[in-house]
Short mmCIF file of C-alpha atoms and ligand atoms in Angstrom, two decimals:
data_model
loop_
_atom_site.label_atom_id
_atom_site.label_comp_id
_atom_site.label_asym_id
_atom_site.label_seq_id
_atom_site.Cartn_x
_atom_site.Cartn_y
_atom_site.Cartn_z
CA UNK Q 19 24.25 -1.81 8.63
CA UNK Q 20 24.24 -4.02 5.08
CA UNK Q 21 22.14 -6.83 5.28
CA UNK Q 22 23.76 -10.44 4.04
CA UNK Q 23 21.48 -11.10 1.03
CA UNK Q 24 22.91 -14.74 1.56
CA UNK Q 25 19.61 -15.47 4.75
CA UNK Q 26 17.49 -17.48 3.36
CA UNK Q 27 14.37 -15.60 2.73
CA UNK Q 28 13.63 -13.02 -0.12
CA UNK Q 29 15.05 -9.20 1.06
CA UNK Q 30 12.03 -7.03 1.95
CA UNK Q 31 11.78 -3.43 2.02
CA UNK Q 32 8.08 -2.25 3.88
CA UNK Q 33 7.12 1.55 3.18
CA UNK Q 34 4.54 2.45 5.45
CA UNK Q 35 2.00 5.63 6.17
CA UNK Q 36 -0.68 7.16 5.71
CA UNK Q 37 -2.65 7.85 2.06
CA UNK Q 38 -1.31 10.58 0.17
CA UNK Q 39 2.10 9.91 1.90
CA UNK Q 40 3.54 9.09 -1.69
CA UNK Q 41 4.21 5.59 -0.16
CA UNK Q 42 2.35 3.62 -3.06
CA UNK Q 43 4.39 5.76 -6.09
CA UNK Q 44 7.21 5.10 -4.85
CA UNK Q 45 7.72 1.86 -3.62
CA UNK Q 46 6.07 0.86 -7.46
CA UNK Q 47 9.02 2.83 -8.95
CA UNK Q 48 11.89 1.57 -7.03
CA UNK Q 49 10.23 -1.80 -7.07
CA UNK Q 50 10.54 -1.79 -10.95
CA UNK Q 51 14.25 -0.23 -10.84
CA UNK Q 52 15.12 -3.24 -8.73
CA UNK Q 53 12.64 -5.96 -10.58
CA UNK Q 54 11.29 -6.86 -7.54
CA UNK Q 55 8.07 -7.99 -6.58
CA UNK Q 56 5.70 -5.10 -5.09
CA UNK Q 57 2.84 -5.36 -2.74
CA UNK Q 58 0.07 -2.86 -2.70
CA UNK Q 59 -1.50 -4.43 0.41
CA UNK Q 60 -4.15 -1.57 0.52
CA UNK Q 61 -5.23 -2.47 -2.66
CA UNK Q 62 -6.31 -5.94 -1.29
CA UNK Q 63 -8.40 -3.86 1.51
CA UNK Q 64 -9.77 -1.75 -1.11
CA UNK Q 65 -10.52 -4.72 -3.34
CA UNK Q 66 -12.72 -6.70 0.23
CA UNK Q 67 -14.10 -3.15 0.87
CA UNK Q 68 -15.39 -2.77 -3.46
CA UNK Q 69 -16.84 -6.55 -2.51
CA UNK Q 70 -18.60 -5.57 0.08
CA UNK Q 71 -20.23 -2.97 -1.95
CA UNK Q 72 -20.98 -5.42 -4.95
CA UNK Q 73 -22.29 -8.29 -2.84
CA UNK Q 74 -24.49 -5.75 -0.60
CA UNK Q 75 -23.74 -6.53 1.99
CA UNK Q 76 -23.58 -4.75 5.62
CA UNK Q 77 -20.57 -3.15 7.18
CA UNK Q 78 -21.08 -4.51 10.68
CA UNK Q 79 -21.17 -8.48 9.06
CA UNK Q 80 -18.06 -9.28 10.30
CA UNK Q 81 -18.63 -12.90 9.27
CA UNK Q 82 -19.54 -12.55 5.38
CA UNK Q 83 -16.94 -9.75 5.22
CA UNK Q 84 -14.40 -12.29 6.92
CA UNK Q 85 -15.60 -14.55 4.14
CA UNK Q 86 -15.24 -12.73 1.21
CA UNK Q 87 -11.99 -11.64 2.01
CA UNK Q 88 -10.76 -15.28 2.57
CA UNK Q 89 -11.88 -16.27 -1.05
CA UNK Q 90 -11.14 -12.49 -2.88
CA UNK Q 91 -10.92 -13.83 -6.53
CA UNK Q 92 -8.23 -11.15 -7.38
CA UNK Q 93 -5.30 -10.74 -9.39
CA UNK Q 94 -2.23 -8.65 -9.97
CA UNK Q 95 -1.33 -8.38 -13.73
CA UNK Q 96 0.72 -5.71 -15.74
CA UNK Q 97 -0.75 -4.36 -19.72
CA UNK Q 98 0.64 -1.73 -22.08
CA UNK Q 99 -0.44 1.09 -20.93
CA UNK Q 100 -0.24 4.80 -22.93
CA UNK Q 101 2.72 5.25 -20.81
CA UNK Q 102 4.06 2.25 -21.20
CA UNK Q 103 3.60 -0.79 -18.64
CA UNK Q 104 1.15 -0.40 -16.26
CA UNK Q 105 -0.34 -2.56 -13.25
CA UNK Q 106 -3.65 -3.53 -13.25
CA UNK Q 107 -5.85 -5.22 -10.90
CA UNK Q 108 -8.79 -7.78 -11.70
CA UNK Q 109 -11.89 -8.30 -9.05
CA UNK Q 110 -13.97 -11.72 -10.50
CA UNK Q 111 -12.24 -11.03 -13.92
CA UNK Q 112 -13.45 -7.59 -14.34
CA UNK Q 113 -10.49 -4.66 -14.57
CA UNK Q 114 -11.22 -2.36 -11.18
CA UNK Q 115 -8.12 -0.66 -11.07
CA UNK Q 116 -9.36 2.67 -11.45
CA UNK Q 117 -13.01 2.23 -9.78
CA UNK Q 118 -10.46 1.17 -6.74
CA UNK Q 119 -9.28 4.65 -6.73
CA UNK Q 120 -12.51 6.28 -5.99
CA UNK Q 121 -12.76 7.75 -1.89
CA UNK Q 122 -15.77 5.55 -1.84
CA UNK Q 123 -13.49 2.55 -2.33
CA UNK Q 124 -11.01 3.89 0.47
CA UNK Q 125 -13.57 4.59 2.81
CA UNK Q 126 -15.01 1.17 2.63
CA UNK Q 127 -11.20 -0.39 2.91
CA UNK Q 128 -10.59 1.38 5.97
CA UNK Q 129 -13.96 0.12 7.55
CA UNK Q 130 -13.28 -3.46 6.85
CA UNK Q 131 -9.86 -3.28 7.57
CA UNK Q 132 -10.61 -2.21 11.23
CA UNK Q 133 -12.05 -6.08 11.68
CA UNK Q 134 -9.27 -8.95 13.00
CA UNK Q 135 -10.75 -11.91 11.04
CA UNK Q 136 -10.54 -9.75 7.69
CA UNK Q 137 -6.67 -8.85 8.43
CA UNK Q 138 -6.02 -12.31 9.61
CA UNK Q 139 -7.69 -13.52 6.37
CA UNK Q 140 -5.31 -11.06 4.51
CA UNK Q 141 -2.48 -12.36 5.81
CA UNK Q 142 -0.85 -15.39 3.74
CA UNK Q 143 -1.93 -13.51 0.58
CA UNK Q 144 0.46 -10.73 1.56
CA UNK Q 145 3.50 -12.85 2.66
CA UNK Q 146 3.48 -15.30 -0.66
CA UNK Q 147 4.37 -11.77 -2.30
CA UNK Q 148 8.00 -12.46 -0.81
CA UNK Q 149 9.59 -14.09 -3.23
CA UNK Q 150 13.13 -13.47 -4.87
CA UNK Q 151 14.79 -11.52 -5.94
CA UNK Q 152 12.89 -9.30 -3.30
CA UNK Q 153 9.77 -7.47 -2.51
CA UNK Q 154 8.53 -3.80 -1.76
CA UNK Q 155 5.23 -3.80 0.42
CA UNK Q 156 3.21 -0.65 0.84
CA UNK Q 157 0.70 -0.29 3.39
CA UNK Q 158 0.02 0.75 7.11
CA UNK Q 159 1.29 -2.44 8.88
CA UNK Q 160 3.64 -3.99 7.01
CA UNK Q 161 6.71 -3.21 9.17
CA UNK Q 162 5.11 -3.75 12.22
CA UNK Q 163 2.69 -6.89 11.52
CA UNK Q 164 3.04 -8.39 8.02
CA UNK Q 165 6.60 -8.22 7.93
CA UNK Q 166 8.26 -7.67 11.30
CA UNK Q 167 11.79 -9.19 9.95
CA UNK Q 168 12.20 -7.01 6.94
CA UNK Q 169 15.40 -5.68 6.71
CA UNK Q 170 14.50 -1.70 5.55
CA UNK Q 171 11.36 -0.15 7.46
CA UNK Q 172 10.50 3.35 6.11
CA UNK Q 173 7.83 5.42 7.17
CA UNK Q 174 6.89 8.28 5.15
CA UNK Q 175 4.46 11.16 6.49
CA UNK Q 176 2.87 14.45 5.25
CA UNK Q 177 0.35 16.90 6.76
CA UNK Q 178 -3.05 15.80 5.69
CA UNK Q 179 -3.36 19.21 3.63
CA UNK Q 180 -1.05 18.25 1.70
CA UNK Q 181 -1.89 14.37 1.16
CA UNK Q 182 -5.16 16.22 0.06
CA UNK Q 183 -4.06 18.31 -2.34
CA UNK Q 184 -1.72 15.11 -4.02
CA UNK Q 185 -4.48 12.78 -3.81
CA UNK Q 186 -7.17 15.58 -5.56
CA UNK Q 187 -4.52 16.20 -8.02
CA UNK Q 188 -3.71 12.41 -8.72
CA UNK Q 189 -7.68 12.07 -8.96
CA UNK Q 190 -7.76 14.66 -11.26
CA UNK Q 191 -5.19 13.71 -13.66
CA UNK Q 192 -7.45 10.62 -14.31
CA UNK Q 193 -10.63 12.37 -14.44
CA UNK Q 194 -12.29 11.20 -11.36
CA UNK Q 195 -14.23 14.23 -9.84
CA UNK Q 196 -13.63 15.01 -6.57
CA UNK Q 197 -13.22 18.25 -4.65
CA UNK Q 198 -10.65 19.31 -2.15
CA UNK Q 199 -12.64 19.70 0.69
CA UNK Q 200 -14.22 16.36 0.92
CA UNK Q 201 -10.95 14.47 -0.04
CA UNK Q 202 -9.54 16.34 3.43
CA UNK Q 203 -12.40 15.64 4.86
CA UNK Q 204 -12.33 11.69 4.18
CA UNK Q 205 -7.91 11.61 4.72
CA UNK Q 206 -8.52 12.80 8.12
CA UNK Q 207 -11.67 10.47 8.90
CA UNK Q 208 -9.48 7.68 7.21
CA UNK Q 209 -6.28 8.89 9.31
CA UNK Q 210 -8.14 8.80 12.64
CA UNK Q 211 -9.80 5.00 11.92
CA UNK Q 212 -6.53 3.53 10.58
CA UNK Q 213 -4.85 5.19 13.49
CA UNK Q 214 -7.04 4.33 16.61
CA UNK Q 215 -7.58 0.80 15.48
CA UNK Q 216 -7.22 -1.76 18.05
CA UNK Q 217 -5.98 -3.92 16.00
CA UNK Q 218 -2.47 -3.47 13.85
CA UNK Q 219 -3.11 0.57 13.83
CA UNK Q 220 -1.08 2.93 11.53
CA UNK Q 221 1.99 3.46 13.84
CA UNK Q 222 5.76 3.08 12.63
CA UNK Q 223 8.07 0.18 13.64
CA UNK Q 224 9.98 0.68 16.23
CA UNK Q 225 12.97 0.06 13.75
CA UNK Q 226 11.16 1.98 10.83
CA UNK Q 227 13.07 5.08 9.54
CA UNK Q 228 10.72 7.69 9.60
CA UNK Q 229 10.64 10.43 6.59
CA UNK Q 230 8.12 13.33 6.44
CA UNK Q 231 7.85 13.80 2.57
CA UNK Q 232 6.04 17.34 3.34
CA UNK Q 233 8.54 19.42 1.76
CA UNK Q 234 9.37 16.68 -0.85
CA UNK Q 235 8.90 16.04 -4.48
CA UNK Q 236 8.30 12.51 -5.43
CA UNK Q 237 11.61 12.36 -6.87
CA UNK Q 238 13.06 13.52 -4.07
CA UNK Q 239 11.63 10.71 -1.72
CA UNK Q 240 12.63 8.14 -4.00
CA UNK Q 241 16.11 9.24 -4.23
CA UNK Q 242 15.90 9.24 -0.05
CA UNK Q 243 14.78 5.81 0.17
CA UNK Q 244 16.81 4.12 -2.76
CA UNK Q 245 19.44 5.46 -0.85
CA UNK Q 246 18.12 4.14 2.39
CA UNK Q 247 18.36 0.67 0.32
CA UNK Q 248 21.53 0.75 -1.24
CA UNK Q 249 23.01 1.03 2.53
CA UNK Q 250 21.01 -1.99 3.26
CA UNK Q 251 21.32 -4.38 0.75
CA UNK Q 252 24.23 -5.40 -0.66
CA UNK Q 253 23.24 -6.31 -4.07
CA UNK Q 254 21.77 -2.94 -4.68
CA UNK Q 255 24.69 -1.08 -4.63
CA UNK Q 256 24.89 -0.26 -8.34
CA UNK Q 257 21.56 0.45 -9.02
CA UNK Q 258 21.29 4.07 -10.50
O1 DC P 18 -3.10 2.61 1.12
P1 DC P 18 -4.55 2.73 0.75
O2 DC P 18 -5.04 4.16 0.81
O3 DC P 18 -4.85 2.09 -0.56
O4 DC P 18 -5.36 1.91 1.88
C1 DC P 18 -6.76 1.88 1.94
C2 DC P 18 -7.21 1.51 3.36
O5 DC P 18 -6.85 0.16 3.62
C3 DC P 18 -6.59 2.34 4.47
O6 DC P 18 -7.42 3.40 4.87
C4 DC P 18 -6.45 1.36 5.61
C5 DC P 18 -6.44 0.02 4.97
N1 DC P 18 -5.11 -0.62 5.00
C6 DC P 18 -4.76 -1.27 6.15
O7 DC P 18 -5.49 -1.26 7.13
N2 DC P 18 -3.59 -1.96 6.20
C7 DC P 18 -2.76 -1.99 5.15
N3 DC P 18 -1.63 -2.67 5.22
C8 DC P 18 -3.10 -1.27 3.97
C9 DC P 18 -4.28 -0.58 3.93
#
């Protein structure tokens, strides 16, 4: 099915899974072959979970970790990077991209992110990210919750020895140390919160194609999905 680009909201692809599923990599590289807008909505979970940390305060405070969420003072910018343009991510003017990396960081996104009034508070930040021409959203719930309408739902998976082994090579590459065994250790902990959740848990749209990236390269699941979108959309039929 091509959807008619002519409905009056921005297109929207969501790529959903777990972490490590090579979700974030590639929706930010087809998101800049299409110049489209791109949502990494676990970066706003990770950015509530570093605040928590900063401010001190306790995991089980629903109501100050509701707050803080509701007024994140965060922004999305892009800088010259070695390797040319890169994204970059401000928390009360201060650059956190990479401290966001850090397990400790993902571990206290998935705790807050369990809590209703934080995901509620989340919300309207992640739908003004659909503006034209389109947008890419990564994350657990986009398909399902954030964006039910979108018209391309994928959902990539891996084995979580393998999403290990990406994510302690990925942390490696930028010289955060970290060693195999605890990064499985913390994906599977992670997996089994963001799965059991009551609320909006890690589960694929019923209308989501589903793509286990196992056996995959990066390149190769980007090649999958662009494909997925050019039989979509319309307008990005003749992107190479
Ligand atoms: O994609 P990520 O690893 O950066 O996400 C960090 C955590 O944030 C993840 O464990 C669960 C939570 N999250 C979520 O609950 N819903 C989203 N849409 C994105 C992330």
């Amino acid at each position: 099915m091509t959807v008619n680009s002519s409905k009056s909201m921005p297109p929207v692809i969501t790529i959903d899974g777990p972490g490590g599923s090579g979700k974030g990599t590639v929706g930010q590289r087809l998101a800049w072959k299409f110049k489209w807008e791109f949502l990494d909505s676990g970066a706003l979970y990770r950015l509530v979970g570093l605040s928590v940390m900063n401010h001190s305060v306790e995991m089980t405070d629903v109501a100050r970790i509701t707050e803080l969420a509701r007024n994140l003072d965060a922004q999305f910018a892009v800088r010259d990077g070695e390797q040319g343009e890169e994204w970059i991510i401000l928390l009360e003017d201060q650059d956190v991209s990479d401290q966001l990396r850090t397990e400790s960081c993902a571990s206290a996104a998935s705790q807050v992110a369990q809590y209703d009034s934080v995901r509620s508070a989340l919300l309207e930040r992640q739908r003004a990210f659909q503006v034209p021409p389109g947008l890419i959203a990564d994350g657990r719930d986009m398909g399902t919750v954030v964006f039910p309408d979108a018209g391309l739902k994928v959902f990539l998976t891996a084995s979580a020895d393998i999403r290990a082994e990406r994510r302690y090579k990925q942390l490696k590459s930028k010289g955060i140390g970290a060693t195999l065994s605890a990064i499985l250790t913390d994906i599977q902990a992670r997996d089994d919160r963001d799965r059991n959740r009551v609320v909006a848990p890690l589960v694929p749209a019923d209308d989501a194609v589903i793509v286990d990236t196992s056996e995959m390269s990066v390149n190769d699941v980007e090649n999958h999905v662009l494909k997925l979108a050019k039989q979509r959309f319309r307008q990005l039929e003749n992107i190479g």
